[in-house]
């Protein structure tokens, strides 16, 4: 098991490279299927990717990545994760079974590993026995969905599978005959889990830069395209600032000093981070479309990624900061209000103007928060 050292190990960083690839695949899936159906499919795939990553983070919070058997687990998960990632473009096509089997292998295999290595710790064994049972229940729907018609039933069955997995921690992993688990049994090292989630946010921000740079480098460098690229870069910096300057440090401090870090980690880092990372990925898609087609009209479909990503990110950050602070930040509420206000003037905007406006919102929120609480933040 892990000792008092909460630093992220090199084996964990190596493991995260698979998810750099996975997030790239997710954003490209939406880019190449930019429709309501494509958005629903991408959302499901994203939620699955996040879930397999965050569960691995919880496990690594307890295990020492310097131990040979733990490295073996990580490398096995990496192999399955590569198959999971490679199958994403055709997850709702001919590679649905590959995606489902890779996902099940990661979730169940990791849980069974923990059950075995926690011999002598009855509470921990009970937790991972419950987790494995919940994963067995969801596996039925993952496989059924993979065998169903890709266009008639797969999305619905996989949505049921995800609903089962996401409901598990909220019910205390209740299993008839075994009862419920309690968050006080979920001992976590707050600094480690906070740093792991921060690194995942960095992965998603890296995707924003990667998509923007790749798009701009492959097109003619016109003035509108250049302005859109620079605006997207400023937007990525704004995303980083809003998350890391206040929320991350305060959240990390609170979980390290909480009487029930398991409950806080479940809420603040397992669930509240979903809209944060999803908003960043959606923003990356909006940046690509704005850079590639800056003169195109800013209709509702385009605003869904450009403004929708910013709004989702701000809502998630507000929730996260509300958990670690006293209030939902006023700056984030105003930012959300400005996103709604921009929807009213979409008919008079093009994608370049919308891109600049969304970046301006992020910059305003960052400056507001810096002026109101940033300089006075003391978590040491």
Tab-separated table of C-alpha atoms in Angstrom, residues 19 46 62 77 93 106 109 117 129 148 175 199 237 242 244 256 258 263 288-289 291 306-307 332 335 363 368 371-372:
chain	number	residue	atom	x	y	z
A	19	UNK	CA	-5.845	8.910	-21.830
A	46	UNK	CA	-16.622	10.481	-22.597
A	62	UNK	CA	-4.051	3.301	-2.036
A	77	UNK	CA	-4.650	-1.472	-17.795
A	93	UNK	CA	-19.998	0.620	-35.433
A	106	UNK	CA	-10.355	-2.640	-16.956
A	109	UNK	CA	-9.809	-6.656	-13.517
A	117	UNK	CA	-4.137	-7.635	-2.568
A	129	UNK	CA	-16.293	-6.981	-3.543
A	148	UNK	CA	-27.253	-4.991	-30.387
A	175	UNK	CA	-25.577	-5.075	-2.294
A	199	UNK	CA	-3.311	16.334	-14.240
A	237	UNK	CA	-5.126	30.099	-20.721
A	242	UNK	CA	-10.098	29.707	-13.628
A	244	UNK	CA	-5.976	26.186	-11.055
A	256	UNK	CA	-6.390	17.003	2.985
A	258	UNK	CA	-11.439	16.853	5.950
A	263	UNK	CA	-17.232	11.731	0.949
A	288	UNK	CA	-11.374	23.874	-34.048
A	289	UNK	CA	-14.573	24.877	-35.826
A	291	UNK	CA	-10.412	28.484	-36.476
A	306	UNK	CA	-18.215	27.301	-28.360
A	307	UNK	CA	-20.518	28.696	-25.658
A	332	UNK	CA	-19.030	32.293	-12.404
A	335	UNK	CA	-20.101	34.361	-16.695
A	363	UNK	CA	-10.845	36.265	-19.085
A	368	UNK	CA	-12.844	39.032	-11.311
A	371	UNK	CA	-9.336	40.589	-7.752
A	372	UNK	CA	-11.950	39.297	-5.303
